[in-house]
Tab-separated table of C-alpha atoms and ligand atoms in Angstrom:
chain	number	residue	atom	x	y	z
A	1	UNK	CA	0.000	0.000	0.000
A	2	UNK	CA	2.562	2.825	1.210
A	3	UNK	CA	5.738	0.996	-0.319
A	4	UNK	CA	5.838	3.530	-3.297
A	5	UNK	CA	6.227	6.484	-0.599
A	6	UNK	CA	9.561	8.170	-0.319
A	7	UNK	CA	11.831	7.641	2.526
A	8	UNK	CA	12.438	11.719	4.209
A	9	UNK	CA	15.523	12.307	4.154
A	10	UNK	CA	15.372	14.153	6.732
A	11	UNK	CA	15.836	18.841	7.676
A	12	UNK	CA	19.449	20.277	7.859
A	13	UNK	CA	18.900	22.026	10.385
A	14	UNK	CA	16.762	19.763	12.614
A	15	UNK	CA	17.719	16.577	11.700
A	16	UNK	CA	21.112	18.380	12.967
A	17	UNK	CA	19.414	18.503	17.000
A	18	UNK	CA	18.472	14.585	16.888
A	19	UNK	CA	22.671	13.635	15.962
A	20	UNK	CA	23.361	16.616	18.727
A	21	UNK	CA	21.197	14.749	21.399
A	22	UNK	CA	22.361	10.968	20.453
A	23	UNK	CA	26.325	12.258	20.476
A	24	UNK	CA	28.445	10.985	23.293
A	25	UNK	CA	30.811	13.722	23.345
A	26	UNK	CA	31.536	15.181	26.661
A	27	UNK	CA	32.608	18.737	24.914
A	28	UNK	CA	29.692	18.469	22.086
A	29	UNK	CA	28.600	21.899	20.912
A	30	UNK	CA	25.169	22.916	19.426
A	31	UNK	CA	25.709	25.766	16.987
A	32	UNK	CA	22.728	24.494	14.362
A	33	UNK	CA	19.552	25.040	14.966
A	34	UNK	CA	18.672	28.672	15.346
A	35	UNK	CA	18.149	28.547	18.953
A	36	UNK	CA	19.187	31.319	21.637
A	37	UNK	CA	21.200	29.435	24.303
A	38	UNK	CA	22.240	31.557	27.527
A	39	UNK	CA	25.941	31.821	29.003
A	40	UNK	CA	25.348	28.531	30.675
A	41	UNK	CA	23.799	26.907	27.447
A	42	UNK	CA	20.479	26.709	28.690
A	43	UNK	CA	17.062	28.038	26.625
A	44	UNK	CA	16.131	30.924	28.772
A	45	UNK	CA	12.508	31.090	29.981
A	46	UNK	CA	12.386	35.205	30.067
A	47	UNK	CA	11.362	36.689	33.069
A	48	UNK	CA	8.429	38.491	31.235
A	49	UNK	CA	7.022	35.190	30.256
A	50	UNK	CA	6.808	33.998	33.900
A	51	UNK	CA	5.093	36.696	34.963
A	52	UNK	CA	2.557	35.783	32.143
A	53	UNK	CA	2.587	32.170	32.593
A	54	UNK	CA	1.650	33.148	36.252
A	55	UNK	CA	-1.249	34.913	35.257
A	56	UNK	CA	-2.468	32.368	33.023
A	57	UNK	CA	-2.103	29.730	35.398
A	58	UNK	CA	-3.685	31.879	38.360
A	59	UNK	CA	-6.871	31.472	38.249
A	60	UNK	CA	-6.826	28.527	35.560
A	61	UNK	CA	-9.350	29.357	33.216
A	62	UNK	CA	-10.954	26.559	30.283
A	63	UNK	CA	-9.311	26.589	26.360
A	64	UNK	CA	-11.860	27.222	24.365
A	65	UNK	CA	-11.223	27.513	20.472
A	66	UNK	CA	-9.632	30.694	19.499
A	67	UNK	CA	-11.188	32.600	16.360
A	68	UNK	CA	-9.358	31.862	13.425
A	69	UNK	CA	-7.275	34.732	13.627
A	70	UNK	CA	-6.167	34.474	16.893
A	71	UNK	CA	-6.475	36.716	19.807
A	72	UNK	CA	-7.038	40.417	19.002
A	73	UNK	CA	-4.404	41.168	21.405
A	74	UNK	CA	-2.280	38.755	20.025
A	75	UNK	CA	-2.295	40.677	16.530
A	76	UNK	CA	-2.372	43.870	17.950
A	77	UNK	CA	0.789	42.950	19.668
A	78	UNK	CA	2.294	41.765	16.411
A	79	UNK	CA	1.028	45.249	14.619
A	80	UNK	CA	2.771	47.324	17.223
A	81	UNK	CA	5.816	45.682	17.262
A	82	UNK	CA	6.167	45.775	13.105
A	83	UNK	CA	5.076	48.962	12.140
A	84	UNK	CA	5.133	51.239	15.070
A	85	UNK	CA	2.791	51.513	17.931
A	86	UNK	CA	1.293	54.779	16.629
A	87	UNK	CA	1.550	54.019	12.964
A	88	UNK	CA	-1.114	55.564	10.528
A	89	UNK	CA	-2.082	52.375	8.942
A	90	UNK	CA	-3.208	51.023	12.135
A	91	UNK	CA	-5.437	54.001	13.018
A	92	UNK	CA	-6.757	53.526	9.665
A	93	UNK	CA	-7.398	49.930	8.949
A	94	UNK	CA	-5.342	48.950	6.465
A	95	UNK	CA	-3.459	46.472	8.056
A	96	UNK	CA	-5.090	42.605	8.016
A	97	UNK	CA	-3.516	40.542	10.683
A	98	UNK	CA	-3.630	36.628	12.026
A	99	UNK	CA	-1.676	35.216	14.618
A	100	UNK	CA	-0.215	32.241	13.333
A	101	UNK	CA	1.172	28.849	14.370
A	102	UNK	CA	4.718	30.252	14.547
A	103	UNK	CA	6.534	31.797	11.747
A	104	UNK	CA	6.370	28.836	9.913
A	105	UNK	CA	2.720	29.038	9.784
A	106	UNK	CA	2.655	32.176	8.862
A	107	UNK	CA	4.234	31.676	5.760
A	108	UNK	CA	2.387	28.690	4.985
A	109	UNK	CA	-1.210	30.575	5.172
A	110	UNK	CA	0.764	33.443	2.910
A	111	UNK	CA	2.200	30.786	0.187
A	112	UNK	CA	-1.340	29.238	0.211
A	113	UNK	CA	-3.339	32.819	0.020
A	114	UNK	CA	-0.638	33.615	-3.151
A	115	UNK	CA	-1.385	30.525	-4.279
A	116	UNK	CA	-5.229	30.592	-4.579
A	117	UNK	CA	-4.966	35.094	-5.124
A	118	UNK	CA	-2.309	35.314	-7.303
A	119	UNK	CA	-1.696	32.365	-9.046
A	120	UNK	CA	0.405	33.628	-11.952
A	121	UNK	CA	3.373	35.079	-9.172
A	122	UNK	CA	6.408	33.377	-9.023
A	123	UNK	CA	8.184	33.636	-5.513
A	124	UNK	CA	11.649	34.461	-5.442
A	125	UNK	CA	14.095	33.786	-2.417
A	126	UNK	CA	17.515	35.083	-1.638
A	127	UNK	CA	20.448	32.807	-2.624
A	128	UNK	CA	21.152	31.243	0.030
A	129	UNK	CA	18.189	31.642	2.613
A	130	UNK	CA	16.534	29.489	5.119
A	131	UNK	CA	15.753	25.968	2.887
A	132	UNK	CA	12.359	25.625	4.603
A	133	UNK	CA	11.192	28.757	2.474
A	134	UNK	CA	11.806	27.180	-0.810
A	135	UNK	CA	9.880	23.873	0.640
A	136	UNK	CA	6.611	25.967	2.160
A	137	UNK	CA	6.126	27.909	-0.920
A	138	UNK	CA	6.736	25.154	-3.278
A	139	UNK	CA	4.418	22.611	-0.783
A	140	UNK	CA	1.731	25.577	-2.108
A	141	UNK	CA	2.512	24.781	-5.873
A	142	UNK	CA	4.323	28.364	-5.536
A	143	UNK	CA	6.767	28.295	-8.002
A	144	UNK	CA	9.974	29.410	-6.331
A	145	UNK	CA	12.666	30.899	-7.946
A	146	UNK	CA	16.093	32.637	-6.601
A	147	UNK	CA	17.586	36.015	-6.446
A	148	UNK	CA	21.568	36.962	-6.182
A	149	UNK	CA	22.369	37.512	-2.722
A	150	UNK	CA	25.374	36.349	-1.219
A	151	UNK	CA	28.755	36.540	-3.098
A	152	UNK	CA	30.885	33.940	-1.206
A	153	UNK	CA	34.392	35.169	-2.363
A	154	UNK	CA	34.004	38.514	-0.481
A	155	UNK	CA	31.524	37.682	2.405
A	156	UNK	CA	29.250	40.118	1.268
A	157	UNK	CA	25.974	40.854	-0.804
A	158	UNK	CA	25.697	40.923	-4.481
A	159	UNK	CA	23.977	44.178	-4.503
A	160	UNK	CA	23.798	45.505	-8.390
A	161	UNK	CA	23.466	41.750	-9.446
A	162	UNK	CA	20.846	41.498	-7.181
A	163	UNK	CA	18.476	44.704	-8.151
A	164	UNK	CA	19.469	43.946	-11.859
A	165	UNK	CA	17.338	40.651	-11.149
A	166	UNK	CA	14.857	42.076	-9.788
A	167	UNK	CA	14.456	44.586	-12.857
A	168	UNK	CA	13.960	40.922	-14.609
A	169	UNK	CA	10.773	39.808	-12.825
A	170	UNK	CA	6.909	40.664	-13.799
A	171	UNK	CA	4.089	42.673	-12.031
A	172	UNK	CA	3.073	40.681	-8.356
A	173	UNK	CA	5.981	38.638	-8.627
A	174	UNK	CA	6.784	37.869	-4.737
A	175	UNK	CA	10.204	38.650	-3.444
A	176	UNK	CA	10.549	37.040	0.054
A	177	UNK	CA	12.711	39.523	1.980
A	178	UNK	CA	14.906	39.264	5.204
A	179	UNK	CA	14.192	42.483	6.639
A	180	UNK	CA	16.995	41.979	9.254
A	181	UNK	CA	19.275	39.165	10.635
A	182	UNK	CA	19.315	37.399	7.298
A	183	UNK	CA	18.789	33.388	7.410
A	184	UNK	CA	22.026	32.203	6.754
A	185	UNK	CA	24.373	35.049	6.120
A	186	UNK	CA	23.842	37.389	8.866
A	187	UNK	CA	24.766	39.851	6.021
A	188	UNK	CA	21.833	42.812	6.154
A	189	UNK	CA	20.988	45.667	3.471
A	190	UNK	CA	21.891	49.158	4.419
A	191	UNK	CA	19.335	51.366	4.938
A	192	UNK	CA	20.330	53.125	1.472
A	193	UNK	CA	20.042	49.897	-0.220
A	194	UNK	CA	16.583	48.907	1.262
A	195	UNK	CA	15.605	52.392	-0.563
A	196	UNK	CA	16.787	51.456	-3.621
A	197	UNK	CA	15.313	48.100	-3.476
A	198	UNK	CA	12.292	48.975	-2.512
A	199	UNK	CA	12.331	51.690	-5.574
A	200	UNK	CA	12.711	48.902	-7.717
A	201	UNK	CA	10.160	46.598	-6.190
A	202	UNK	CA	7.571	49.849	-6.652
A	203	UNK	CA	8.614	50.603	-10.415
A	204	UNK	CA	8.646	46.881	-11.558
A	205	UNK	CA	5.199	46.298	-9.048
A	206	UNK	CA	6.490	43.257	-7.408
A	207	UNK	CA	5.174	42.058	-4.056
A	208	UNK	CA	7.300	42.257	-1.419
A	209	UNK	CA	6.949	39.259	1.393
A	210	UNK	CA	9.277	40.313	4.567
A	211	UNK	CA	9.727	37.594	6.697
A	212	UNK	CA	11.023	38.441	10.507
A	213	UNK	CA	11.844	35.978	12.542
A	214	UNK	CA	14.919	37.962	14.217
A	215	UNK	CA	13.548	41.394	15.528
A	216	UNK	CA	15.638	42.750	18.185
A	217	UNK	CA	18.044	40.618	17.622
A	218	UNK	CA	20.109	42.772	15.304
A	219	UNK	CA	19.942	46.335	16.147
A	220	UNK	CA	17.252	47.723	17.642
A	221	UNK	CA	13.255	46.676	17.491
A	222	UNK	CA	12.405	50.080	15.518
A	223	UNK	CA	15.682	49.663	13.309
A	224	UNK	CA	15.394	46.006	12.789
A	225	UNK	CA	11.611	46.775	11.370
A	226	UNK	CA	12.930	49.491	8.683
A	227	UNK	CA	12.664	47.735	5.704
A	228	UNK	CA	8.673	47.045	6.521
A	229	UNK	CA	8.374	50.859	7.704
A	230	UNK	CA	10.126	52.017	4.454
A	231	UNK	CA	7.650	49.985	2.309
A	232	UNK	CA	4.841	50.827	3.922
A	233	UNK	CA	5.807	54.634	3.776
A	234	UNK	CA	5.903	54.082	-0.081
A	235	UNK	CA	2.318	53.268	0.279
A	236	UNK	CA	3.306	49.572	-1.264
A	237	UNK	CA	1.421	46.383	-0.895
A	238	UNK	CA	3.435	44.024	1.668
A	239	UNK	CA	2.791	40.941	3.392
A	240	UNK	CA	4.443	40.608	6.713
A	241	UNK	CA	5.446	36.991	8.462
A	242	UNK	CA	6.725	37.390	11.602
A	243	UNK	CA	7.959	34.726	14.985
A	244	UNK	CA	8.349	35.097	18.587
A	245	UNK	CA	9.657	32.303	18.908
A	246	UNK	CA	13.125	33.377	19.148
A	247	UNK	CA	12.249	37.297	20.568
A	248	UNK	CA	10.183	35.740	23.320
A	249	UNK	CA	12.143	32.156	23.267
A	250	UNK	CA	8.753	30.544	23.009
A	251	UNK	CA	10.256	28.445	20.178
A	252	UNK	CA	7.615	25.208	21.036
A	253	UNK	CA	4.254	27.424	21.788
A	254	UNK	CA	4.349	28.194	17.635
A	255	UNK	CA	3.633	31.674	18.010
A	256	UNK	CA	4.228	34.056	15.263
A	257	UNK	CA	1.837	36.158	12.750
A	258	UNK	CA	0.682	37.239	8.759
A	259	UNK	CA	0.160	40.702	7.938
A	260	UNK	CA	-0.886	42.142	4.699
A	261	UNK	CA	-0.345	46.219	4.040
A	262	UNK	CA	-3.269	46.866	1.924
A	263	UNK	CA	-4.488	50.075	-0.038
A	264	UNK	CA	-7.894	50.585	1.484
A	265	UNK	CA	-10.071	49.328	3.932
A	266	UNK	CA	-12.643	47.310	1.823
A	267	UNK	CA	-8.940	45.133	0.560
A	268	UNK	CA	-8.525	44.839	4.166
A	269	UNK	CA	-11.600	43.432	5.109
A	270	UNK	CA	-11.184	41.326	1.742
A	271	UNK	CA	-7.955	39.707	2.716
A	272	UNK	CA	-8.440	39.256	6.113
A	273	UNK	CA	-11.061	37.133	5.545
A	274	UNK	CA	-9.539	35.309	3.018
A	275	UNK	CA	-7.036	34.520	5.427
A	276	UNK	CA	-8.991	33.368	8.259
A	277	UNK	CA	-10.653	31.098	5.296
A	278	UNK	CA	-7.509	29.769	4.649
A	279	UNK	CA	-6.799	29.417	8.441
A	280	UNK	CA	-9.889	27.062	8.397
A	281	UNK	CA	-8.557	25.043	5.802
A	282	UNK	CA	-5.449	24.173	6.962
A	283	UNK	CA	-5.653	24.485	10.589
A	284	UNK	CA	-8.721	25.902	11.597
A	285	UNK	CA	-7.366	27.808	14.780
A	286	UNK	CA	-3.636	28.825	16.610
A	287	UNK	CA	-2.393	27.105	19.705
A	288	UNK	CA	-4.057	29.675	22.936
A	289	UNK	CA	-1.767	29.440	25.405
A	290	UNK	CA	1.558	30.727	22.865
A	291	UNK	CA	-0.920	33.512	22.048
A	292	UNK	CA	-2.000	34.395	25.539
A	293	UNK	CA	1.957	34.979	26.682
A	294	UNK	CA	2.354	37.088	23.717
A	295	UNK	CA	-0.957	39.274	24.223
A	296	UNK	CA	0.135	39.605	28.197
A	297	UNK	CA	3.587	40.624	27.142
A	298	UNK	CA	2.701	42.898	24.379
A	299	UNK	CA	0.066	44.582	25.504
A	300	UNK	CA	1.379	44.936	29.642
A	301	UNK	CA	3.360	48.327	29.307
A	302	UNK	CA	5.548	47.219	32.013
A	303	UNK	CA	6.069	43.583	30.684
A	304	UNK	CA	6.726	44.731	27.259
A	305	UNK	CA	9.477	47.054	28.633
A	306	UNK	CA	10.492	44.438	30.459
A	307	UNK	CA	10.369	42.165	26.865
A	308	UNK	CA	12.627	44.844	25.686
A	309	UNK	CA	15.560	44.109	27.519
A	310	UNK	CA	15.074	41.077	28.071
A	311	UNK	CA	15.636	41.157	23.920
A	312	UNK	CA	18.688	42.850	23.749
A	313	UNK	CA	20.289	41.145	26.592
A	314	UNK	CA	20.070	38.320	24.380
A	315	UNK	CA	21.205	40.471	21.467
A	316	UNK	CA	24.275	41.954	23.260
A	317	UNK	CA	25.123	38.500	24.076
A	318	UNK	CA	25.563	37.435	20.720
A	319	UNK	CA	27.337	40.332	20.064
A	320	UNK	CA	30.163	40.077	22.794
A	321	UNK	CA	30.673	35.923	21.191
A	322	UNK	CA	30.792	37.437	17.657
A	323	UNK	CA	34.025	39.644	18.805
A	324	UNK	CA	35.295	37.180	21.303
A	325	UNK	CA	35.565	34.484	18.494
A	326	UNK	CA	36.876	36.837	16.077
A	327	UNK	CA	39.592	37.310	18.129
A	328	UNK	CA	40.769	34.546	18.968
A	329	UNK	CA	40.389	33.283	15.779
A	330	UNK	CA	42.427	36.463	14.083
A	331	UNK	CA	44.873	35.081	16.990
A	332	UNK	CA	45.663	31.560	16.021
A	333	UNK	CA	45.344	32.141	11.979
A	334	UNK	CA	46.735	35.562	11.823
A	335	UNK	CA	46.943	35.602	7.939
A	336	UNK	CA	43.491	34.792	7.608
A	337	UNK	CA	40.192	38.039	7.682
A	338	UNK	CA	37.895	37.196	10.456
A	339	UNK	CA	35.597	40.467	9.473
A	340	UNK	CA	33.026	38.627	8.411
A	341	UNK	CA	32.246	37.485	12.401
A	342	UNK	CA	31.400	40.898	13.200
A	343	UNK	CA	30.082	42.538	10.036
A	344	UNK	CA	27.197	39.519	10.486
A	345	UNK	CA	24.420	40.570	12.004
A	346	UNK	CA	21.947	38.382	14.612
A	347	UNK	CA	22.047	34.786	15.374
A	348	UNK	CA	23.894	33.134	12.683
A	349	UNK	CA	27.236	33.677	11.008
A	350	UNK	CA	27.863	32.329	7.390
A	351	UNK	CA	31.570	30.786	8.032
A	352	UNK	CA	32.031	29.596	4.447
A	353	UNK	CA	34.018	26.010	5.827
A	354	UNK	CA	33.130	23.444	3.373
A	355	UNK	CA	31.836	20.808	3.505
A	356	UNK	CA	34.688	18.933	4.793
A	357	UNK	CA	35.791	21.187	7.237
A	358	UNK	CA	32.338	21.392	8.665
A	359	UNK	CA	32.075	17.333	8.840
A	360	UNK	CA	35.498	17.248	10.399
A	361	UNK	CA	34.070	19.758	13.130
A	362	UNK	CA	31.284	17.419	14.055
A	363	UNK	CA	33.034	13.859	13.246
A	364	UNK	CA	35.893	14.761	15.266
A	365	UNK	CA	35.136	17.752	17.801
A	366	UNK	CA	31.372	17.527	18.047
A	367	UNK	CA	30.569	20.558	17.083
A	368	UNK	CA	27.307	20.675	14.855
A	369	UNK	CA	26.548	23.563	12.331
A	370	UNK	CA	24.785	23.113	9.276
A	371	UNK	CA	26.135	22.138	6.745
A	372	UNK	CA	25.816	24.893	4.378
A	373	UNK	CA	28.539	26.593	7.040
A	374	UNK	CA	25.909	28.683	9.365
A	375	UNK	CA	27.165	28.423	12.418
A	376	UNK	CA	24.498	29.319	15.337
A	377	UNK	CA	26.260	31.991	17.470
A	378	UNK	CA	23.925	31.760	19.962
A	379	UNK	CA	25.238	28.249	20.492
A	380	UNK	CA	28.871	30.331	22.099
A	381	UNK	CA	29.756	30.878	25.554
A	382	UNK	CA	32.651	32.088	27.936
A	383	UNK	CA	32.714	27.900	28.694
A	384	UNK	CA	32.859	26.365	24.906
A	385	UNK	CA	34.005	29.155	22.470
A	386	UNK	CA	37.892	28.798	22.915
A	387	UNK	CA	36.889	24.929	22.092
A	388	UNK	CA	35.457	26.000	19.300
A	389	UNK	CA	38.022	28.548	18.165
A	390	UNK	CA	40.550	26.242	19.081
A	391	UNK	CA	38.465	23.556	16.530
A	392	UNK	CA	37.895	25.871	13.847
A	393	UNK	CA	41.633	26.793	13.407
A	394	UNK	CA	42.499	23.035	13.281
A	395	UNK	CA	40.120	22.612	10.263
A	396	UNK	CA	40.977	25.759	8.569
A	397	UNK	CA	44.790	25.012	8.743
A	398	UNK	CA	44.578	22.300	7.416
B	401	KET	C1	13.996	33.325	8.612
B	401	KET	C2	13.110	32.389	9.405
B	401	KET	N1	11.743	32.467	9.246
B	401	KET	C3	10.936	31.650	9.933
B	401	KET	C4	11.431	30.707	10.805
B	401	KET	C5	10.422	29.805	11.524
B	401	KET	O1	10.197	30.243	12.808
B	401	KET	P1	9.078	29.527	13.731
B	401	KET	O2	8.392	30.647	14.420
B	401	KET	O3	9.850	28.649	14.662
B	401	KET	O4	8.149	28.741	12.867
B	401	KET	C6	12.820	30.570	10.994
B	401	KET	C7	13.372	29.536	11.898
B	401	KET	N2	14.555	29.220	11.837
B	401	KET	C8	15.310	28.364	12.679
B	401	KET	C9	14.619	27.078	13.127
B	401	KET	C10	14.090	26.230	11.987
B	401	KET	O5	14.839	25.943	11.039
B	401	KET	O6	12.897	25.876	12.044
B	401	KET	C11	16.667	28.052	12.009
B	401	KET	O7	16.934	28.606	10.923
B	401	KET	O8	17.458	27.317	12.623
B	401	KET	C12	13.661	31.435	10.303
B	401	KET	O9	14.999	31.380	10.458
């Protein structure tokens, strides 16, 4: 009956945590999955979130179906946090929101509302980005196709190569978009460049699709959302995926959210209703109790400052292993440019080992990054990064 189904061959990145877990190694290192690890390599529950889990839990109160959508304060929360608390779209309507079952979900109700809406658009990702948008827009019967992005030989973004494209593609195209933090390269558009990309994406009427899973995590929560600010000052049309999972660390309540930047308020009303019918079909409501922390956070004045912080503790974190490895790597392979660490921005850094080298670091140190050379620099601490450094420079001398 089922013998003509393919074996899975398993994720990259997660099939990466299930070797992590069954490896033996006493000095084992997890820098694959994008997970935020604290200095003692545990996944921080943030002090915001306890506070909320306390209210939720006191008095215990019955889980009844959420609407399709989500909790209003849920989306509200998500609104507020992408374009600005006080932003004019949101006074006037024009923004349709869902919470979704993490950022994952959220992408998979936008590939499926393209899908049905537009079904003539071609998506096109950046080369590289995160493999699980190629396989939830193509899952849609999106067609997915790939922009210039990355130019390996100088650690840095193919810029001209990469608008030239773009001057290539046809009206409501979708261009899926890293608005910060990019997913693998860490390597982020200046703000100049967002302007003239966006320019572009205006003359040649494509539709951008920002996903942010990141925010916080590379400058600043404002700064980190300029790209979606910047489109939506251009008065363009824009669909918005966004994940707490990593801002709030609620990475197994699947709590993220879709919003889509339309022109007037009768396309609001249209759209978010279309996506709520698409909800239906696919998974007919989100998880509550994800979207109750994230509505107590967001929308507690005190817990969200709190949130804040809590944010770009984690942020400044990653920051101080960025320049602690890039030192110490600059200190055993002197001839070699370590820039790269530090010119990366939020979790991940793109290494560029091969294949090999990144093998070797798992076969014989135990240290796991994917194997397209992101290494999770979350993963570092004061305890395991000279082990690491100390790894590294073996593999690269050799
Ligand atoms: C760019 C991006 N977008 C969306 C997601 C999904 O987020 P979630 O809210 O958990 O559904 C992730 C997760 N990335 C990390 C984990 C994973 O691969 O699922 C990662 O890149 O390691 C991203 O890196």
């Amino acid at each position: 009956m089922f013998e003509r189904i393919d074996y899975y061959a398993g994720d990259p990145i997660l099939g990466l945590m299930e070797k992590y877990s069954a490896d033996s190694n006493p000095n084992k290192v997890n820098l694959g999955i994008g997970i935020y690890y604290d200095e003692n390599g545990v996944l921080p529950v943030l002090d915001c979130v306890k506070t909320a889990e306390q209210r939720i839990a006191d008095p215990i109160s019955p889980r009844p179906y959420l609407p399709m959508a989500g909790l209003p304060g849920h989306r509200k929360g998500c609104q507020e946090l992408l374009f600005g608390k006080d932003a004019q779209i949101l006074q006037d309507g024009l923004v349709a929101t869902i919470a979704t079952i993490g950022g994952s979900g959220a992408l998979k109700v936008g590939a499926e509302f393209i899908h049905e809406w537009f079904p003539q658009s071609k998506c096109y990702v950046s080369d590289p980005t995160w493999g699980n948008h190629i396989a939830i827009f193509e899952g849609s019967d999106v067609e997915v196709g790939k922009y210039p992005y990355y130019d390996k030989a100088s650690s840095s973004i193919k810029f001209d190569e990469m608008i030239a494209f773009f001057e290539t593609l046809n009206k409501d195209d979708v261009i899926l978009l890293h608005p910060c933090c990019h997913n693998p390269t860490g390597l982020d558009l200046t703000r100049e460049q967002w302007d003239t990309a966006l320019n572009v994406i205006q003359a040649r009427e494509l539709i951008p699709f920002m996903d942010i899973a990141y925010q916080g995590f590379g400058e600043d929560m404002d700064s980190d959302a300029y790209a979606i600010r910047k489109a939506v000052d251009m008065g363009l049309p824009l669909f918005v995926s966004n994940s707490f999972s990593k801002n709030l660390s609620l990475y197994g309540e699947r709590v993220g959210g879709l919003s889509v930047v339309c022109p007037t308020v009768d396309e609001t009303e249209r759209v978010f209703g279309q996506l709520n019918a698409t909800v239906r079909r696919i998974y007919s409501s989100p998880p509550s109790h994800g979207g109750r922390v994230v509505d107590i956070v967001m929308n507690d004045e005190a817990l969200h400052e709190q949130w804040v912080g809590e944010v770009y503790a984690m942020r400044d974190r990653i920051k101080a292993m960025r320049l602690k490895l890039k030192s110490v790597l600059e200190a055993k392979i002197p001839n070699r440019n370590f820039d790269y660490i530090t010119r990366q921005n939020g979790m991940f850094s793109f290494t560029g080992l091969t294949p090999e080298q990144v093998e070797r670091l798992q076969s014989e140190f135990g240290i796991y990054m994917v194997s397209n050379s992101r290494m999770c620099v979350a993963g570092l601490n004061t305890s395991n990064i000279d082990y690491v450094a100390n790894a590294m420079a073996d593999v690269l001398k050799d």
